[in-house]
Tab-separated table of C-alpha atoms in Angstrom:
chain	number	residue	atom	x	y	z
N	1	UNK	CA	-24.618	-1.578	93.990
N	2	UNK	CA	-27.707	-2.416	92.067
N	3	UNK	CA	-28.655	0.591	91.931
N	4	UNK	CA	-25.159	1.993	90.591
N	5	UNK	CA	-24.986	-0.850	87.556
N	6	UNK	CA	-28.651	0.221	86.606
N	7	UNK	CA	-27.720	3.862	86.803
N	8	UNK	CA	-24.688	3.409	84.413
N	9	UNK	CA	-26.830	1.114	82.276
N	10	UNK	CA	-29.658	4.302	81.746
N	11	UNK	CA	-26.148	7.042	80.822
N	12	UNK	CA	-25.165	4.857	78.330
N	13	UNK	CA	-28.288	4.195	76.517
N	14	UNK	CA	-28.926	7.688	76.661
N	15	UNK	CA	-25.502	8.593	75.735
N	16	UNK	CA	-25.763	5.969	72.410
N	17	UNK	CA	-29.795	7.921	71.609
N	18	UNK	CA	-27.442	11.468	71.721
N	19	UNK	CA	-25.273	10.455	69.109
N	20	UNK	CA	-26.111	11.540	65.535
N	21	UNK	CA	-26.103	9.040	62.995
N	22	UNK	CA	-24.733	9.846	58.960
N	23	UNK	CA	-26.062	7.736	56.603
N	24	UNK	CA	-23.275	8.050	53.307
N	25	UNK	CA	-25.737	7.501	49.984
N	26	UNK	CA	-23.599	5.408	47.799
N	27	UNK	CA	-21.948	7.578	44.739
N	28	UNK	CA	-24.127	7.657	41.668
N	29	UNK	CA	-22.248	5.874	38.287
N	30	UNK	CA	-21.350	8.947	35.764
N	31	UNK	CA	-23.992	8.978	32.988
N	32	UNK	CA	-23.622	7.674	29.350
N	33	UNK	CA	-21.074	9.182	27.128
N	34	UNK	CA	-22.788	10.711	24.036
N	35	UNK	CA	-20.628	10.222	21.026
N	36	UNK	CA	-20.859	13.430	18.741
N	37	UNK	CA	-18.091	13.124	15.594
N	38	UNK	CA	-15.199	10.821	14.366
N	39	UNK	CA	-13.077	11.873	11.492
N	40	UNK	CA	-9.789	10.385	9.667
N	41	UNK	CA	-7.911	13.868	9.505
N	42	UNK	CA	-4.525	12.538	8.553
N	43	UNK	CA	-3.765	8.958	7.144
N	44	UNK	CA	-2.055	7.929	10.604
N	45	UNK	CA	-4.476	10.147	13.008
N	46	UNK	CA	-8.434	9.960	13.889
N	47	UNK	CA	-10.002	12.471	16.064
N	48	UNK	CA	-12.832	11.795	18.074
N	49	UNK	CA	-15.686	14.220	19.757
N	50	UNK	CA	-17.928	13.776	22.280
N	51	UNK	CA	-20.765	15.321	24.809
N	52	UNK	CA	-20.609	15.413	28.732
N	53	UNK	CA	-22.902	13.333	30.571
N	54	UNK	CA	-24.775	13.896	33.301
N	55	UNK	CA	-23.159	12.817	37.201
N	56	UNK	CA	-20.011	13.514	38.842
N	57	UNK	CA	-16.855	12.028	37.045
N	58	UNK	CA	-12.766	13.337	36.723
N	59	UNK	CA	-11.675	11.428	34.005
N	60	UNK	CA	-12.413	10.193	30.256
N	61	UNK	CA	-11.140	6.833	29.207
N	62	UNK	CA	-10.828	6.559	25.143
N	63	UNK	CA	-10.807	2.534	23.631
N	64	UNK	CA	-10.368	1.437	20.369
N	65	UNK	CA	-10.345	-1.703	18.202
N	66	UNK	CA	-10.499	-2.804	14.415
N	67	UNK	CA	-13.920	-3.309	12.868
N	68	UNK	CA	-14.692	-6.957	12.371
N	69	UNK	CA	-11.815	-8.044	15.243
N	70	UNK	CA	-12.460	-10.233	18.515
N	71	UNK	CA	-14.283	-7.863	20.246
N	72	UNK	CA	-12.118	-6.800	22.812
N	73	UNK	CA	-11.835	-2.921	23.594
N	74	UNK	CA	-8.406	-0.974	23.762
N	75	UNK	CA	-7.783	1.326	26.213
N	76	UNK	CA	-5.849	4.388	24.671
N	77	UNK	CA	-6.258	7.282	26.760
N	78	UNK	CA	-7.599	8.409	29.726
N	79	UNK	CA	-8.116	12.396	29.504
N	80	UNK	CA	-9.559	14.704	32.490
N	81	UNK	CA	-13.237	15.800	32.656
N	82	UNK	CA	-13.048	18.910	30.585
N	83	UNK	CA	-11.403	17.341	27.409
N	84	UNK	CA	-14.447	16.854	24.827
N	85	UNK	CA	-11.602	15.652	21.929
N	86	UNK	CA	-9.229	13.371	21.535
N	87	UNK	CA	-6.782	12.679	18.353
N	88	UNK	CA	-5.651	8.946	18.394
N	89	UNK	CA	-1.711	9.630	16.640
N	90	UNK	CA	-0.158	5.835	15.388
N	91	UNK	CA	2.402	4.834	17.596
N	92	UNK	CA	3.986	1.185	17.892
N	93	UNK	CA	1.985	0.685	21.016
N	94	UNK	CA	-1.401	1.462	19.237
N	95	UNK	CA	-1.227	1.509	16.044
N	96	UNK	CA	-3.625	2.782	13.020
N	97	UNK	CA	-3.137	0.788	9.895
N	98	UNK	CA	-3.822	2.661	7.084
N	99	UNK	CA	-6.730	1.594	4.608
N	100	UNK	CA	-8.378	-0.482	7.749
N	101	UNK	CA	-11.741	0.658	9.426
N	102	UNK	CA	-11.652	1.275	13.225
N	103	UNK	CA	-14.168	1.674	16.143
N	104	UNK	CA	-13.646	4.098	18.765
N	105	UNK	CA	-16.009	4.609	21.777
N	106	UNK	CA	-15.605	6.912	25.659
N	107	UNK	CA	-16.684	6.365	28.806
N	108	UNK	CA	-17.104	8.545	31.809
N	109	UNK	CA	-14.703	7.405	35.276
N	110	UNK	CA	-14.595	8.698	38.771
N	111	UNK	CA	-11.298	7.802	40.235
N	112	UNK	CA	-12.485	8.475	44.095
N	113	UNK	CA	-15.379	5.507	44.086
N	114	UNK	CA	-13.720	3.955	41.183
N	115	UNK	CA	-17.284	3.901	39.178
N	116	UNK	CA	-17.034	3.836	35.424
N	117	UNK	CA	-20.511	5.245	33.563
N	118	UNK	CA	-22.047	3.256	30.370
N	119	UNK	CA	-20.505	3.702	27.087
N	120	UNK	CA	-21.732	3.368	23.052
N	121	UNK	CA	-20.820	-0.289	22.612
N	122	UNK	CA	-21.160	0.132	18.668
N	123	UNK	CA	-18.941	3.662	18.806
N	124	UNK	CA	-18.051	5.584	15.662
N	125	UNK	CA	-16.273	4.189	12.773
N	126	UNK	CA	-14.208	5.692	9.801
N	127	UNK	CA	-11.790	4.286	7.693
N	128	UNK	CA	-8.168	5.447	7.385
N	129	UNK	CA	-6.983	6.404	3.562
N	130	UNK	CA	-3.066	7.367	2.599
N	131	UNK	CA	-1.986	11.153	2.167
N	132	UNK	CA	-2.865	12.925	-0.625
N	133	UNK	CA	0.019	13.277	-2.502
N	134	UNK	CA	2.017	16.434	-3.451
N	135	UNK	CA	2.880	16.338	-7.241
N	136	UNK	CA	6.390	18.272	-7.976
N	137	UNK	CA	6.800	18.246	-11.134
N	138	UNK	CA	6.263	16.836	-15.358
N	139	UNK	CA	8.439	16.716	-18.707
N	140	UNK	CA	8.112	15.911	-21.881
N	141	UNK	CA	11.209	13.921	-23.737
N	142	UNK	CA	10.653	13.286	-27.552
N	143	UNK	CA	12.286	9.534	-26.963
N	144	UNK	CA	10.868	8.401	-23.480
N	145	UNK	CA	7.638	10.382	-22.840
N	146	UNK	CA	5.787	12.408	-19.865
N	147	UNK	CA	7.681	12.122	-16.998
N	148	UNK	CA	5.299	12.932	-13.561
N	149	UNK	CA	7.345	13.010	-10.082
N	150	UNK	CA	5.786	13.702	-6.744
N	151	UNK	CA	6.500	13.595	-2.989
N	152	UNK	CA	6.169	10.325	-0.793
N	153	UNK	CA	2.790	10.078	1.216
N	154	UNK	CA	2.450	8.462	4.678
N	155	UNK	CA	0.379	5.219	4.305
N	156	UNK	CA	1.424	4.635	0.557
N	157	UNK	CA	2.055	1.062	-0.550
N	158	UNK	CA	1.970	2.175	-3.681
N	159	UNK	CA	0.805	5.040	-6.460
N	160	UNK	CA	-1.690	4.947	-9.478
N	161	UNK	CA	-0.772	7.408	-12.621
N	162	UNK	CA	-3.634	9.106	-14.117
N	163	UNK	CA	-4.287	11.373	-17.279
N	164	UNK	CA	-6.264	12.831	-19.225
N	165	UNK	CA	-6.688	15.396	-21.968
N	166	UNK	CA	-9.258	17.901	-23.807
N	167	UNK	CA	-10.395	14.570	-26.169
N	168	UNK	CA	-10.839	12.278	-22.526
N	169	UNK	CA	-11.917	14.344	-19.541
N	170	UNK	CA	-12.350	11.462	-17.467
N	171	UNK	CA	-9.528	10.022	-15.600
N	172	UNK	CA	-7.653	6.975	-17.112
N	173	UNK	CA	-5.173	4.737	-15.540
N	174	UNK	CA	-2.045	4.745	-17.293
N	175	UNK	CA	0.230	2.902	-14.548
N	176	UNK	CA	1.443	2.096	-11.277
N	177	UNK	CA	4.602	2.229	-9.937
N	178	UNK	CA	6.343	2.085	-6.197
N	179	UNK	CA	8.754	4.934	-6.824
N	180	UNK	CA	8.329	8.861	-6.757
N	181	UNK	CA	7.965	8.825	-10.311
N	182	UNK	CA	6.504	7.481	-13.922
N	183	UNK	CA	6.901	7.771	-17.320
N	184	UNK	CA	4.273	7.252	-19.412
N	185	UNK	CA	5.705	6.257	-22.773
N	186	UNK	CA	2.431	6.434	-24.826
N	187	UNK	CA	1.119	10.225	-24.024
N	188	UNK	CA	-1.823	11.816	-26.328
N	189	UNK	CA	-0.096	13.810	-29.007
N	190	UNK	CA	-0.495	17.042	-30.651
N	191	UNK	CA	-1.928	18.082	-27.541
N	192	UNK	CA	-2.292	19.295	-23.523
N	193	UNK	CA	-1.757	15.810	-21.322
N	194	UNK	CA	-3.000	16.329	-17.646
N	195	UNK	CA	-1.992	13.930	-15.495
N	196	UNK	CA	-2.420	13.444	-11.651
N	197	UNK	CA	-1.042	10.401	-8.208
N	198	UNK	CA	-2.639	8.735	-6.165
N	199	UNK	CA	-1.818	6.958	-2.962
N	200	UNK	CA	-2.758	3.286	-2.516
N	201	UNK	CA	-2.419	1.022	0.701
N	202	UNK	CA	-1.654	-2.368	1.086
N	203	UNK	CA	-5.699	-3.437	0.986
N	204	UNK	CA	-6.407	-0.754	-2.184
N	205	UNK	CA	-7.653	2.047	-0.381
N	206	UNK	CA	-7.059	4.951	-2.468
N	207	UNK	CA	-6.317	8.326	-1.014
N	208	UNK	CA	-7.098	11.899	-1.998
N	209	UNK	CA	-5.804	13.296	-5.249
N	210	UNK	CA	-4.919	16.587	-6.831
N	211	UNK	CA	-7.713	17.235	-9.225
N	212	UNK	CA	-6.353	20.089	-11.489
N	213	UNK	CA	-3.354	17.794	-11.709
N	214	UNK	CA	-0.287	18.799	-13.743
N	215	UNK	CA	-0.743	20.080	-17.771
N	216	UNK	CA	2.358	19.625	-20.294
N	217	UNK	CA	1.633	19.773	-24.433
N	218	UNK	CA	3.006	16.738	-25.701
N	219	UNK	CA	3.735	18.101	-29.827
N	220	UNK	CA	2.111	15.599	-32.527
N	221	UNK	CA	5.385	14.876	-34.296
N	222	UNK	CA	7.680	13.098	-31.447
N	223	UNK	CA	9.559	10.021	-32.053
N	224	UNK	CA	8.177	6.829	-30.177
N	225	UNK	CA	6.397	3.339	-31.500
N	226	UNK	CA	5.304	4.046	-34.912
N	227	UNK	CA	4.509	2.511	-37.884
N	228	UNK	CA	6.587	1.179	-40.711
N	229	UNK	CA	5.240	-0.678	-43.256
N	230	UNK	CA	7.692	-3.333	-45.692
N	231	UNK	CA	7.261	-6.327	-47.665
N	232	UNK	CA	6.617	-8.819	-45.528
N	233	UNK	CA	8.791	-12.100	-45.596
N	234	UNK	CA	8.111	-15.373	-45.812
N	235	UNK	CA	9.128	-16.615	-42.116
N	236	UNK	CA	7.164	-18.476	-39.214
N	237	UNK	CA	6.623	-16.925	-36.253
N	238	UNK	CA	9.259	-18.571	-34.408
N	239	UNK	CA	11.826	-17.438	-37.414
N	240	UNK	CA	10.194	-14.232	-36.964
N	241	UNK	CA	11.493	-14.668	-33.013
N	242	UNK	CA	14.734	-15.475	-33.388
N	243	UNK	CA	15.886	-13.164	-36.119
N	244	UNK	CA	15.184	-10.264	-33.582
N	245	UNK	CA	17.143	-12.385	-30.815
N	246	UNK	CA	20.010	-12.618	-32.866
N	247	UNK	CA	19.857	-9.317	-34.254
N	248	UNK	CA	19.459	-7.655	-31.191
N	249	UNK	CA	22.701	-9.455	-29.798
N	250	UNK	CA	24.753	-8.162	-32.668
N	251	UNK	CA	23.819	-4.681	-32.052
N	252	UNK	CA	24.777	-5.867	-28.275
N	253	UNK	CA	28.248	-7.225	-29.697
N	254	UNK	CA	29.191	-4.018	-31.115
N	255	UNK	CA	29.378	-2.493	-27.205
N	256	UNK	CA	30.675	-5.533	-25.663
N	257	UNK	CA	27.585	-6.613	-23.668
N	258	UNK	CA	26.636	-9.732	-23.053
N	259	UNK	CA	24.189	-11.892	-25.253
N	260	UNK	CA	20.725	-12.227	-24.505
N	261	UNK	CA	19.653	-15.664	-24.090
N	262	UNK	CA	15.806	-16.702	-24.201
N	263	UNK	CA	13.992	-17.565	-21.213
N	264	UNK	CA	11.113	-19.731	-21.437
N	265	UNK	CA	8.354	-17.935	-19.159
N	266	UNK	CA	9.774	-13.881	-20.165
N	267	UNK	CA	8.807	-15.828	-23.849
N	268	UNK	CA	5.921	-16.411	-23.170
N	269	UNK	CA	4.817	-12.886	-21.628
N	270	UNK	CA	6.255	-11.586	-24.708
N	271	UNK	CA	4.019	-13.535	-26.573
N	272	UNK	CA	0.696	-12.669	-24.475
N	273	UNK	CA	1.961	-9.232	-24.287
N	274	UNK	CA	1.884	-8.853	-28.400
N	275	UNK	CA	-1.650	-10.008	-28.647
N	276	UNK	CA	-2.522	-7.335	-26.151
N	277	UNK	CA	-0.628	-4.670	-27.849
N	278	UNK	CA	-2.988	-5.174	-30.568
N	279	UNK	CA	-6.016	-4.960	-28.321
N	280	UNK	CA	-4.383	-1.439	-27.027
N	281	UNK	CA	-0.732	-0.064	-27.409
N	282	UNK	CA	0.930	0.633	-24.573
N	283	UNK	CA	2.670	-0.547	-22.081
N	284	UNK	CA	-0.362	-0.865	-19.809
N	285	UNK	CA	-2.483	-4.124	-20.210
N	286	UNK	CA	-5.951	-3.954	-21.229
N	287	UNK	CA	-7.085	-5.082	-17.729
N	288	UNK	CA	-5.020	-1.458	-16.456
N	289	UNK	CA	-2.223	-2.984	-14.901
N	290	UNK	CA	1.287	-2.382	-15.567
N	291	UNK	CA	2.743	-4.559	-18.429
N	292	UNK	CA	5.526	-6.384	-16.183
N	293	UNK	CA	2.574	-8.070	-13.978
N	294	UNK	CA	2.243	-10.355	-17.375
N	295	UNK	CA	6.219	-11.489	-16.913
N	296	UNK	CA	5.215	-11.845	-13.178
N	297	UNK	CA	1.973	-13.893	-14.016
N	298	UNK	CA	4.118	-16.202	-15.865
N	299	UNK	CA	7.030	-16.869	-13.092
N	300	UNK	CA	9.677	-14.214	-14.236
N	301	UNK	CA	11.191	-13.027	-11.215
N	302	UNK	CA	13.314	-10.032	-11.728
N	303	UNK	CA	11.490	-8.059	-14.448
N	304	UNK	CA	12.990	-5.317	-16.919
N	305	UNK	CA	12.087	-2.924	-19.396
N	306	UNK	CA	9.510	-3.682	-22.609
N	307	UNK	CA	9.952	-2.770	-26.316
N	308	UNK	CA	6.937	-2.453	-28.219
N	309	UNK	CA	5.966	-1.698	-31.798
N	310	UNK	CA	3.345	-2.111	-34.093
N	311	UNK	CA	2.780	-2.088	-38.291
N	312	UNK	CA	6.312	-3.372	-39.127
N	313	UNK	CA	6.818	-6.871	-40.836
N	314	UNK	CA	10.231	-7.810	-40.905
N	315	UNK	CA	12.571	-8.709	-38.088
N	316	UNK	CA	14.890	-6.435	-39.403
N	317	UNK	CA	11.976	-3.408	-40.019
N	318	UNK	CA	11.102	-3.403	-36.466
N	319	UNK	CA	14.626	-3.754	-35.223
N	320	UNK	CA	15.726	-0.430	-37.083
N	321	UNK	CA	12.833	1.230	-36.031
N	322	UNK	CA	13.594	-0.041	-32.124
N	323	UNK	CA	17.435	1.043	-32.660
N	324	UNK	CA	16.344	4.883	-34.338
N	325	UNK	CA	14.544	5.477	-30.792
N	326	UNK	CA	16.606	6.422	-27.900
N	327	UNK	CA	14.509	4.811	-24.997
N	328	UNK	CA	14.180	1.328	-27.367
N	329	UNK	CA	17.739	1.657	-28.096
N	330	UNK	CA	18.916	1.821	-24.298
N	331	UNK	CA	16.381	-0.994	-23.617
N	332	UNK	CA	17.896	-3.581	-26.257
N	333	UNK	CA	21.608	-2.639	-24.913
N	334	UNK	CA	21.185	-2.690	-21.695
N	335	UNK	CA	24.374	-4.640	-19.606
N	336	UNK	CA	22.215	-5.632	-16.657
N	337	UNK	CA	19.594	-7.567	-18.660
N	338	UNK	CA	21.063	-11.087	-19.492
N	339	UNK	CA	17.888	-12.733	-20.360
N	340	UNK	CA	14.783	-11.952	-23.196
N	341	UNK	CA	11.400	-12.867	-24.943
N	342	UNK	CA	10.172	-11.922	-28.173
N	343	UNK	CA	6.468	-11.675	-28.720
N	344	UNK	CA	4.949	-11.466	-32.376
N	345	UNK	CA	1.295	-11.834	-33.298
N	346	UNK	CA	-0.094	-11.034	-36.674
N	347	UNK	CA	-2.975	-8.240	-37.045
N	348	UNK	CA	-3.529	-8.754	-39.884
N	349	UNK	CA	-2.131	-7.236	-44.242
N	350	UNK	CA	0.788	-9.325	-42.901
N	351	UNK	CA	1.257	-6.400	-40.171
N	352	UNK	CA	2.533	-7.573	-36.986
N	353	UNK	CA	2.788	-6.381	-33.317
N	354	UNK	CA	5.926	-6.703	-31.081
N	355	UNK	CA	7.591	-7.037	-28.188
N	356	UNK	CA	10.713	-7.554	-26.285
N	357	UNK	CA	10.829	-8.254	-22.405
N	358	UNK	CA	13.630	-7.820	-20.231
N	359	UNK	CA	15.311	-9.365	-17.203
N	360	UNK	CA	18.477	-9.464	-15.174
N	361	UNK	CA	17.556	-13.134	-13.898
N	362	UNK	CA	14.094	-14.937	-14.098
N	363	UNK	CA	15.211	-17.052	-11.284
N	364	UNK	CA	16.854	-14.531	-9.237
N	365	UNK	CA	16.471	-15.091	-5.073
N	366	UNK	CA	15.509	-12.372	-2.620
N	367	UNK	CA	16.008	-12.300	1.101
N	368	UNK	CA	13.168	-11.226	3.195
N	369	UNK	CA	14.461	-10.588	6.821
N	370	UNK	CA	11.574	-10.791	9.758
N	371	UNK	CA	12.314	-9.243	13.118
N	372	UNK	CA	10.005	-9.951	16.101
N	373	UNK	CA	10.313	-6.777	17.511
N	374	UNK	CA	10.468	-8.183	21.117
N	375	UNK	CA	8.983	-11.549	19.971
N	376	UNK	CA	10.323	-14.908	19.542
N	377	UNK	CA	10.229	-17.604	17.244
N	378	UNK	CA	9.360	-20.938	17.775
N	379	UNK	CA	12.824	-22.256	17.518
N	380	UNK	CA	13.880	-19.210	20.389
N	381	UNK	CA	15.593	-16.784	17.739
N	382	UNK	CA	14.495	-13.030	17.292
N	383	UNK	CA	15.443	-12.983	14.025
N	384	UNK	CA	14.891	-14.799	10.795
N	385	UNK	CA	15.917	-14.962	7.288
N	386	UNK	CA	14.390	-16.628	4.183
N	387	UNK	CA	14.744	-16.794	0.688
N	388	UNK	CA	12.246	-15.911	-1.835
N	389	UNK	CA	12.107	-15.722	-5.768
N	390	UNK	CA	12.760	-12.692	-6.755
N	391	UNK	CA	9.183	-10.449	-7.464
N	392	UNK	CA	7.285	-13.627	-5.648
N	393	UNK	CA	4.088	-11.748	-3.950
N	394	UNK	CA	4.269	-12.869	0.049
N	395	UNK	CA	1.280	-13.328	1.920
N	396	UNK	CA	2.384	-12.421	5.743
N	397	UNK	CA	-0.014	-14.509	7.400
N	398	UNK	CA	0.629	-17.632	5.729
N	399	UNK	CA	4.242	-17.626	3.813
N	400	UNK	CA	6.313	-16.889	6.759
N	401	UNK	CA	7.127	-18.292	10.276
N	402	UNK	CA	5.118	-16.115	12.820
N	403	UNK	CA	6.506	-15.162	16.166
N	404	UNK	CA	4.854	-14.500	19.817
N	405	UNK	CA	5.355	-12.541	22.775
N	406	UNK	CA	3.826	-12.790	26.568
N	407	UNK	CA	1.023	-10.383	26.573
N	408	UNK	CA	0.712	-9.306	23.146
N	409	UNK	CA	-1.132	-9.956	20.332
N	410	UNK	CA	1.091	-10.285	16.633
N	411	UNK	CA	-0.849	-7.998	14.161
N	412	UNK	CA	-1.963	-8.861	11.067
N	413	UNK	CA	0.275	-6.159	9.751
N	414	UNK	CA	4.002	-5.423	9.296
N	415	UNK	CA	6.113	-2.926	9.990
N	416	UNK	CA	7.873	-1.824	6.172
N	417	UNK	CA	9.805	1.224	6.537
N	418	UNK	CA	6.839	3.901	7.156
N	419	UNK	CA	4.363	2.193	6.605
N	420	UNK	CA	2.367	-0.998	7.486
N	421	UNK	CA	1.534	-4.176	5.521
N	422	UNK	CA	0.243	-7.451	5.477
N	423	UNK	CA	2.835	-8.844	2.420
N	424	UNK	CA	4.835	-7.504	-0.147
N	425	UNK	CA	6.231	-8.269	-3.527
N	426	UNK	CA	10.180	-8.818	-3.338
N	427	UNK	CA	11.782	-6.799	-5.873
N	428	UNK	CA	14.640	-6.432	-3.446
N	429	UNK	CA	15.793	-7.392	0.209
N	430	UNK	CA	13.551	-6.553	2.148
N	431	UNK	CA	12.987	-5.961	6.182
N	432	UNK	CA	9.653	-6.364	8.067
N	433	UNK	CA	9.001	-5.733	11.371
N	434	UNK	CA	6.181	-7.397	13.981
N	435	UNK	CA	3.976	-4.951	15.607
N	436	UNK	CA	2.155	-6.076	18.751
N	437	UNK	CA	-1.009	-5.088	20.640
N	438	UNK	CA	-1.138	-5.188	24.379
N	439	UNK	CA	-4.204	-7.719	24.754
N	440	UNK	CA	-6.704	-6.169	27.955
């Protein structure tokens, strides 16, 4: 029996010696991904570009994030191993805000050992900029001006007028304007006025422009704010004031609108605004922004049109001269406007400048509605209203209630029709939507 055991002992250590033994070499992490390109080629799309590493890998994972944010990579994408370019397209998931700078980096992933290589933890940057804009079309009217339209561009918050002539090759501002179109009511005449858009985000980033821009010959004998020189009376500058007040509301009486009735802060843009004129006439402010930002700068809410003129003396003078001009004419009879200012400030030879601003209600209120989007408040609604003055710039991040949702991170940005913001300036009711990012 002995004998037996020991015999079956010897088989199996000989049988355990026959066996051959495989020794599996753990799998090797996929190399570093070598970043070659990024490039902004549309204002809601960035392409990236990069080189294969070295090891055995299936798949590509893409991240993102915003310059300057917490840190945290995004995971966008993941792409097979033969895919050396990726476009990143906006979506409501992942969004690309235009005018902000992102960070985009790749690494290398095998799915079978579940290894994931090293990756560029700087990555490529650009910056996203609005469309370039598509100008359609320019006319000249003897009583309003050059009138420039042009298509909407993606990313757009809004557009900057520019123009210039054989006398001024350079660009100049002339205006800025949220609609698909401008007039600019002080052109160069007796000559060729070349005028061009651009698109501007929320944060001032300016996009591309057409550089031959559109020509029109504006002739050197139109009608618009010219000079007229009379005696000038003895008045103060108040008289001076109301005389056009009351003149202008008999001219209103004769159609049946509505008098105008002063308002303290449109009277004093008017004033400011007549001791710019005489620095530079037009209705652009020396400092290049549009003239109603003085009426906003001094509390109007819902602003109107502007009269201006320049070398008359009288009340009267400059009221006939107003009156003889269409555009003036259709300003100063206007039914919607209910309330006015009157600026007048002496240049000097007892010449004045002058102004008139216009309003449909100083202390108008706007509604701003804010949806979460999926998010709550913290009083459990998905929806909120609030009232604004009218024209009141709103800071998104500190003027209104913020919401949250489980998972997600609120961005510092808006959803406004097309595009994305981080406030607005309430000319009208307005909508904004939350847009959230998953956090990782």
């Amino acid at each position: 029996m002995k004998k037996k055991n020991l015999l079956l002992m010897l088989l199996a250590v000989m049988a355990l010696l026959l066996i051959p033994v495989s020794v599996q070499a753990a799998a090797a992490k996929p190399g570093t991904v070598k970043l070659s390109s990024i490039k902004a080629v549309d204002y809601n799309k960035i392409n990236i570009k990069w080189k294969k590493p070295s090891g055995k890998f299936t798949n590509y994972c893409i991240y993102y994030r915003e310059k300057n944010s917490n840190g945290k990579w995004i995971k966008i994408k993941t792409v097979n191993n033969k895919t050396l370019s990726y476009t990143h397209t906006s979506s409501a998931k992942y969004p690309i805000v235009t005018g902000e700078t992102y960070q985009y980096t790749v690494r290398a992933y095998n799915k079978k050992p579940k290894r994931y290589g090293n990756y560029n933890k700087s990555g490529l940057t650009t910056k996203t900029k609005p469309q370039q804009v598509k100008l359609t079309g320019i006319s000249y009217d003897e009583d309003e001006g050059v009138t420039i339209t042009w298509n909407k561009a993606g990313g757009a918050y809004l557009y900057r007028v520019y123009c210039k002539s054989k006398d001024n090759t350079k660009w100049l501002s002339c205006g800025q304007t949220r609609n698909l179109e401008f007039t600019d009511a002080d052109p160069y005449t007796g000559r060729t006025n070349i005028y061009t858009v651009k698109a501007v985000a929320a944060n001032e980033t300016a996009g591309k422009f057409d550089t031959t821009g559109l020509p029109i010959a504006v002739p050197s004998d139109g009608e618009g704010d010219v000079d007229s020189v009379t005696p000038t009376p003895a008045l103060t500058i108040q008289q001076m004031v109301d005389e056009v007040v009351r003149l202008a509301n008999i001219e209103r009486a004769k159609i049946g609108s509505q008098p105008l009735k002063v308002h303290p802060n449109l009277q004093k843009a008017a004033m400011l605004r007549a001791q710019e004129v005489s620095i530079k006439f037009s209705h652009i402010r020396p400092n290049g922004t549009d003239a109603s930002t003085a009426c906003y700068e001094a509390g109007v809410g819902c602003v109107g049109l502007e009269n201006i003129a320049k070398g008359y003396s009288t009340p009267q003078d400059v009221m006939n001269g107003w009156m003889n001009s269409l555009g003036h004419r259709t300003a100063i009879l206007e039914s919607y406007a209910s309330y006015v200012g009157v600026g007048v400030y002496k240049t000097g030879n007892d010449l004045y400048c002058w102004t008139m601003e216009f309003s449909s209600g100083p202390d108008e209120k706007r509604i701003l509605t804010i949806d979460a989007n999926g998010g709550i408040f913290e009083d459990g609604s998905t929806v909120k209203k609030i009232e604004f003055p009218c024209n009141i710039t709103i800071d998104f991040s500190k003027d209104i209630p913020l919401p949250k949702k489980n998972g997600y991170t609120l961005s510092s940005k808006w959803q406004w029709y097309s595009v994305t913001i981080p406030g607005a300036t309430l000319g009208d009711n307005e909508t904004i939507k939350a847009i959230w990012i998953p956090n990782s």
